[in-house]
Amino acid sequence: MKVAVVHGPNLRLLGRREPEVYGSDTLAEVNLMLSTLAAELDVELQIFQSNHEGELVDYIDDASREVDGFLINPGAFTHTSIALRDALTGVNRPFVEVHLSNTAGRERFRRHSYLSGVAAGVVYGFGVQSYLLGLRGLVARLGG
Ligand code: DQA
């Protein structure tokens, strides 16, 4: 089984970006935890980060030819991007949306997600654990 992990804008700043909101782990550390769990679950991971909406759309198309599903933290594009939603629905692969922070308890503009309605599931508010729980959920959904 293969899964693509997609990190949206500003997630490469993890570790130094508002640590009281997003925690102190760097993106490399998050990726290492995901890779360790993936090995345990016998899943192959591809990991991608971009600050650019079009690059994320292109990546989803390209990766969908090789992977069974997506684990995505769309960052701020969660709240703005119909293009990302269309990309994910268009490639016909299940995806799980994750967020480090509890977006429901923050600013009003973070409460709406263009992706949640078409996601296989959503995990938010648990810091790095959101990614790990999301990966477990996606793998279960894929039958692993
Ligand atoms: C985030 C929440 C978004 O609202 C924000 O724009 C991010 C990170 C999270 O992981 O909590 O960049 O997706």
Coordinates of N, CA and C and ligand atoms in Angstrom, one line a residue:
M1 N 0.8 -1.2 0.0 CA 0.0 0.0 0.0 C 0.9 1.3 0.0
K2 N 0.5 2.2 -0.8 CA 1.3 3.5 -0.9 C 0.4 4.7 -0.5
V3 N 0.9 5.6 0.3 CA 0.2 6.8 0.7 C 1.1 8.0 0.5
A4 N 0.5 9.1 0.0 CA 1.2 10.3 -0.2 C 0.8 11.2 1.0
V5 N 1.8 11.8 1.6 CA 1.6 12.8 2.7 C 1.8 14.2 2.1
V6 N 0.9 15.1 2.2 CA 1.0 16.4 1.6 C 0.9 17.5 2.6
H7 N 1.9 18.3 2.7 CA 1.9 19.4 3.7 C 1.8 20.7 2.8
G8 N 0.8 21.5 3.2 CA 0.5 22.7 2.5 C 1.4 23.9 3.0
P9 N 1.0 25.1 2.7 CA 1.8 26.3 2.9 C 2.2 26.5 4.4
N10 N 3.4 27.0 4.5 CA 4.0 27.4 5.8 C 4.3 26.2 6.8
L11 N 4.0 25.0 6.4 CA 4.2 23.9 7.3 C 5.7 23.6 7.4
R12 N 6.5 24.1 6.4 CA 8.0 23.9 6.6 C 8.5 24.8 7.7
L13 N 7.7 25.7 8.2 CA 8.1 26.5 9.3 C 7.9 25.8 10.7
L14 N 7.4 24.6 10.7 CA 7.1 24.0 12.0 C 8.3 23.9 12.8
G15 N 8.1 24.1 14.1 CA 9.2 24.1 15.1 C 9.4 25.6 15.5
R16 N 9.4 26.5 14.5 CA 9.6 27.9 14.9 C 8.3 28.7 14.7
R17 N 7.3 28.1 14.1 CA 6.1 28.9 13.8 C 5.1 28.7 14.9
E18 N 4.8 29.8 15.6 CA 3.8 29.8 16.7 C 3.8 28.5 17.5
P19 N 4.9 28.1 18.2 CA 4.9 26.8 18.8 C 3.8 26.6 19.8
E20 N 3.3 27.7 20.4 CA 2.2 27.5 21.3 C 0.9 27.0 20.6
V21 N 0.8 27.1 19.3 CA -0.3 26.7 18.5 C 0.0 25.4 17.8
Y22 N 1.2 25.3 17.2 CA 1.5 24.2 16.4 C 2.6 23.2 16.9
G23 N 3.1 23.5 18.2 CA 4.0 22.6 18.8 C 5.4 22.9 18.4
S24 N 6.4 22.1 19.0 CA 7.8 22.4 18.8 C 8.5 21.5 17.8
D25 N 7.8 20.4 17.3 CA 8.4 19.5 16.4 C 8.6 20.2 15.0
T26 N 9.7 19.9 14.4 CA 10.0 20.4 13.1 C 9.2 19.5 12.1
L27 N 9.2 20.0 10.8 CA 8.5 19.2 9.8 C 9.3 17.9 9.6
A28 N 10.6 18.0 9.7 CA 11.5 16.7 9.5 C 11.1 15.7 10.6
E29 N 10.9 16.2 11.8 CA 10.6 15.3 12.9 C 9.2 14.7 12.7
V30 N 8.2 15.5 12.2 CA 6.9 15.0 11.9 C 7.0 13.9 10.9
N31 N 7.8 14.2 9.8 CA 7.9 13.2 8.8 C 8.6 11.9 9.2
L32 N 9.5 12.1 10.2 CA 10.2 10.9 10.7 C 9.2 10.0 11.5
M33 N 8.4 10.7 12.3 CA 7.3 9.9 13.1 C 6.4 9.2 12.1
L34 N 6.0 9.9 11.0 CA 5.1 9.3 10.1 C 5.8 8.1 9.4
S35 N 7.1 8.3 9.1 CA 7.8 7.2 8.4 C 7.9 6.0 9.3
T36 N 8.1 6.2 10.6 CA 8.2 5.1 11.6 C 6.9 4.4 11.7
L37 N 5.8 5.1 11.8 CA 4.5 4.5 11.8 C 4.2 3.8 10.5
A38 N 4.5 4.4 9.4 CA 4.3 3.7 8.1 C 5.0 2.4 8.0
A39 N 6.2 2.3 8.5 CA 7.0 1.1 8.5 C 6.3 0.0 9.3
E40 N 5.8 0.5 10.5 CA 5.0 -0.5 11.4 C 3.8 -1.0 10.7
L41 N 3.1 -0.1 9.9 CA 1.9 -0.5 9.3 C 2.1 -1.1 7.9
D42 N 3.4 -1.2 7.5 CA 3.7 -1.8 6.2 C 3.2 -1.0 5.1
V43 N 3.3 0.3 5.2 CA 2.9 1.3 4.1 C 4.1 2.0 3.6
E44 N 4.1 2.3 2.3 CA 5.1 3.1 1.7 C 4.6 4.5 1.6
L45 N 5.5 5.5 2.1 CA 5.1 6.9 2.0 C 5.9 7.7 1.0
Q46 N 5.2 8.6 0.4 CA 5.8 9.7 -0.4 C 5.4 11.0 0.3
I47 N 6.4 11.9 0.5 CA 6.1 13.1 1.3 C 6.4 14.3 0.5
F48 N 5.5 15.3 0.5 CA 5.7 16.5 -0.3 C 5.2 17.7 0.5
Q49 N 5.9 18.8 0.4 CA 5.4 20.1 1.0 C 5.6 21.2 -0.1
S50 N 4.6 22.0 -0.2 CA 4.7 23.2 -1.0 C 3.9 24.3 -0.5
N51 N 4.4 25.5 -0.8 CA 3.7 26.8 -0.4 C 2.8 27.2 -1.5
H52 N 2.8 26.5 -2.6 CA 2.1 27.0 -3.8 C 0.9 26.1 -4.2
E53 N -0.2 26.7 -4.4 CA -1.5 26.0 -4.6 C -1.3 25.1 -5.9
G54 N -0.8 25.7 -7.0 CA -0.8 25.0 -8.3 C 0.2 23.8 -8.2
E55 N 1.3 23.9 -7.4 CA 2.2 22.8 -7.2 C 1.5 21.7 -6.5
L56 N 0.7 22.0 -5.5 CA 0.0 21.0 -4.7 C -1.0 20.3 -5.7
V57 N -1.7 21.0 -6.5 CA -2.6 20.4 -7.4 C -1.9 19.5 -8.4
D58 N -0.8 19.9 -8.9 CA 0.0 19.1 -9.9 C 0.5 17.8 -9.1
Y59 N 1.0 18.0 -7.9 CA 1.5 16.9 -7.2 C 0.4 15.8 -6.9
I60 N -0.8 16.3 -6.6 CA -1.9 15.4 -6.3 C -2.2 14.5 -7.6
D61 N -2.3 15.2 -8.7 CA -2.5 14.5 -10.0 C -1.4 13.5 -10.2
D62 N -0.1 13.9 -10.1 CA 1.0 13.0 -10.4 C 1.1 11.9 -9.4
A63 N 1.0 12.1 -8.2 CA 1.1 11.1 -7.1 C -0.1 10.1 -7.2
S64 N -1.2 10.6 -7.6 CA -2.4 9.7 -7.6 C -2.2 8.5 -8.6
R65 N -1.3 8.6 -9.5 CA -1.0 7.5 -10.4 C -0.3 6.4 -9.7
E66 N 0.3 6.7 -8.5 CA 1.2 5.7 -7.8 C 0.7 5.4 -6.4
V67 N -0.2 6.2 -5.8 CA -0.6 6.0 -4.4 C -2.0 5.6 -4.3
D68 N -2.3 5.0 -3.2 CA -3.7 4.5 -2.9 C -4.6 5.6 -2.2
G69 N -3.9 6.5 -1.5 CA -4.6 7.5 -0.8 C -3.7 8.6 -0.4
F70 N -4.3 9.7 0.2 CA -3.6 10.9 0.6 C -3.9 11.2 2.0
L71 N -2.8 11.7 2.7 CA -2.9 12.2 4.0 C -2.5 13.7 3.8
I72 N -3.4 14.6 4.1 CA -3.1 16.0 3.7 C -3.4 17.0 4.9
N73 N -2.4 17.8 5.1 CA -2.6 19.0 5.9 C -2.6 20.2 5.0
P74 N -3.7 20.7 4.5 CA -3.7 21.7 3.5 C -3.3 23.1 4.0
G75 N -3.0 23.3 5.3 CA -2.7 24.6 5.8 C -3.8 25.6 5.5
A76 N -3.4 26.8 5.2 CA -4.4 27.9 5.0 C -5.3 27.6 3.8
F77 N -4.8 26.8 2.8 CA -5.6 26.5 1.7 C -6.9 25.7 2.0
T78 N -6.9 25.1 3.2 CA -8.1 24.5 3.7 C -9.3 25.4 3.6
H79 N -9.1 26.6 3.9 CA -10.2 27.6 4.0 C -10.4 28.4 2.8
T80 N -9.6 28.2 1.7 CA -9.7 29.0 0.5 C -9.8 28.2 -0.8
S81 N -9.4 27.0 -0.8 CA -9.0 26.4 -2.1 C -10.1 25.4 -2.7
I82 N -10.8 25.9 -3.6 CA -11.7 25.0 -4.3 C -10.9 24.1 -5.3
A83 N -9.7 24.7 -5.7 CA -8.9 23.9 -6.6 C -8.3 22.7 -6.0
L84 N -7.9 22.8 -4.7 CA -7.4 21.6 -4.0 C -8.5 20.5 -3.8
R85 N -9.7 21.0 -3.5 CA -10.8 20.1 -3.3 C -11.1 19.4 -4.6
D86 N -11.1 20.1 -5.7 CA -11.4 19.5 -7.0 C -10.3 18.5 -7.4
A87 N -9.0 18.9 -7.1 CA -7.9 18.0 -7.4 C -8.1 16.6 -6.7
L88 N -8.4 16.7 -5.4 CA -8.6 15.5 -4.6 C -9.8 14.7 -5.0
T89 N -10.9 15.3 -5.3 CA -12.0 14.6 -5.7 C -11.8 14.0 -7.1
G90 N -11.1 14.8 -7.9 CA -10.9 14.4 -9.4 C -10.0 13.2 -9.5
V91 N -9.1 12.9 -8.6 CA -8.2 11.8 -8.8 C -8.8 10.5 -8.2
N92 N -9.9 10.6 -7.6 CA -10.6 9.4 -7.1 C -9.8 8.5 -6.2
R93 N -9.2 9.1 -5.2 CA -8.4 8.4 -4.2 C -8.9 8.9 -2.8
P94 N -9.1 8.1 -1.8 CA -9.6 8.6 -0.5 C -8.5 9.4 0.1
F95 N -8.9 10.5 0.8 CA -7.9 11.3 1.5 C -8.4 11.6 2.9
V96 N -7.5 11.7 3.8 CA -7.8 12.2 5.2 C -7.1 13.6 5.4
E97 N -7.9 14.5 5.9 CA -7.5 15.9 6.2 C -7.1 15.9 7.7
V98 N -5.9 16.5 7.9 CA -5.4 16.6 9.3 C -5.0 18.1 9.5
H99 N -5.1 18.5 10.8 CA -4.6 19.8 11.3 C -4.0 19.6 12.6
L100 N -2.9 20.2 12.9 CA -2.3 20.2 14.2 C -3.2 20.9 15.2
S101 N -3.7 22.0 14.9 CA -4.5 22.8 15.9 C -5.9 22.5 15.8
N102 N -6.7 22.9 16.8 CA -8.1 22.7 16.8 C -8.7 23.9 16.1
T103 N -8.9 23.7 14.8 CA -9.4 24.8 13.9 C -10.8 25.3 14.3
A104 N -11.5 24.4 14.9 CA -12.9 24.8 15.3 C -12.9 25.8 16.5
G105 N -11.8 25.9 17.2 CA -11.8 26.7 18.4 C -10.9 28.0 18.1
R106 N -10.6 28.2 16.9 CA -9.7 29.4 16.6 C -10.6 30.5 15.9
E107 N -9.9 31.3 15.0 CA -10.6 32.4 14.4 C -11.7 31.8 13.5
R108 N -12.7 32.6 13.3 CA -13.9 32.2 12.5 C -13.6 31.7 11.1
F109 N -12.6 32.4 10.5 CA -12.3 32.0 9.1 C -11.6 30.6 9.0
R110 N -11.2 30.1 10.1 CA -10.6 28.7 10.1 C -11.6 27.6 10.3
R111 N -12.9 28.0 10.6 CA -13.9 27.0 10.9 C -14.4 26.3 9.6
H112 N -14.3 27.0 8.5 CA -14.8 26.3 7.3 C -13.7 25.7 6.5
S113 N -13.9 24.4 6.1 CA -12.9 23.7 5.2 C -13.6 23.4 3.9
Y114 N -12.9 23.7 2.8 CA -13.5 23.2 1.5 C -13.3 21.7 1.3
L115 N -12.4 21.1 2.1 CA -12.1 19.7 1.9 C -12.9 18.7 2.7
S116 N -13.2 19.1 3.9 CA -13.8 18.2 4.9 C -15.0 17.4 4.3
G117 N -15.8 18.1 3.6 CA -17.0 17.4 3.1 C -16.8 16.3 2.1
V118 N -15.6 16.3 1.5 CA -15.3 15.2 0.5 C -14.1 14.3 1.1
A119 N -13.7 14.5 2.3 CA -12.7 13.7 2.9 C -13.2 12.4 3.4
A120 N -12.3 11.4 3.5 CA -12.7 10.1 4.1 C -12.9 10.3 5.6
G121 N -12.1 11.2 6.1 CA -12.2 11.6 7.6 C -11.3 12.8 7.8
V122 N -11.5 13.4 9.0 CA -10.8 14.6 9.4 C -10.3 14.4 10.8
V123 N -9.0 14.8 11.1 CA -8.5 14.7 12.5 C -7.9 16.1 12.8
Y124 N -8.3 16.8 13.8 CA -7.7 18.0 14.2 C -7.6 18.2 15.7
G125 N -6.6 19.0 16.0 CA -6.5 19.4 17.4 C -5.5 18.6 18.3
F126 N -4.9 17.6 17.7 CA -4.0 16.7 18.5 C -2.5 16.9 18.2
G127 N -2.2 18.0 17.6 CA -0.7 18.2 17.3 C -0.3 17.2 16.3
V128 N 1.0 16.7 16.5 CA 1.5 15.7 15.6 C 0.7 14.4 15.6
Q129 N 0.0 14.2 16.7 CA -0.8 13.0 16.8 C -2.0 13.0 15.7
S130 N -2.4 14.2 15.3 CA -3.4 14.3 14.3 C -2.9 13.6 13.0
Y131 N -1.6 13.8 12.7 CA -1.1 13.1 11.5 C -1.1 11.6 11.7
L132 N -0.6 11.2 12.9 CA -0.4 9.7 13.1 C -1.8 9.0 13.2
L133 N -2.8 9.7 13.8 CA -4.1 9.1 13.9 C -4.7 9.1 12.5
G134 N -4.5 10.2 11.7 CA -5.0 10.3 10.4 C -4.4 9.2 9.5
L135 N -3.1 8.9 9.6 CA -2.5 7.8 8.8 C -3.1 6.5 9.2
R136 N -3.3 6.2 10.5 CA -4.0 5.0 10.9 C -5.4 4.9 10.3
G137 N -6.1 5.9 10.3 CA -7.5 5.9 9.8 C -7.5 5.7 8.3
L138 N -6.6 6.3 7.6 CA -6.5 6.2 6.1 C -6.2 4.7 5.8
V139 N -5.2 4.2 6.5 CA -4.7 2.8 6.2 C -5.9 1.8 6.5
A140 N -6.6 2.0 7.6 CA -7.8 1.2 7.9 C -8.8 1.3 6.7
R141 N -9.0 2.5 6.3 CA -10.0 2.8 5.2 C -9.6 2.1 3.9
L142 N -8.3 2.0 3.7 CA -7.8 1.4 2.5 C -7.7 -0.2 2.6
G143 N -8.0 -0.6 3.8 CA -8.1 -2.1 4.0 C -6.8 -2.7 4.5
G144 N -5.9 -1.8 5.1 CA -4.6 -2.3 5.5 C -4.6 -2.7 7.0
Ligands
DQA1 C1 -3.4 24.2 10.1 C2 -4.5 25.1 10.5 C3 -4.7 26.2 9.4 O1 -5.8 27.1 9.7 C4 -3.5 27.0 9.2 O2 -3.6 28.0 8.2 C5 -2.3 26.2 9.0 C6 -2.1 25.0 9.9 C7 -3.1 23.2 11.3 O3 -2.4 22.3 11.0 O4 -3.5 23.4 12.4 O5 -1.4 26.5 8.3 O6 -3.7 23.5 9.0

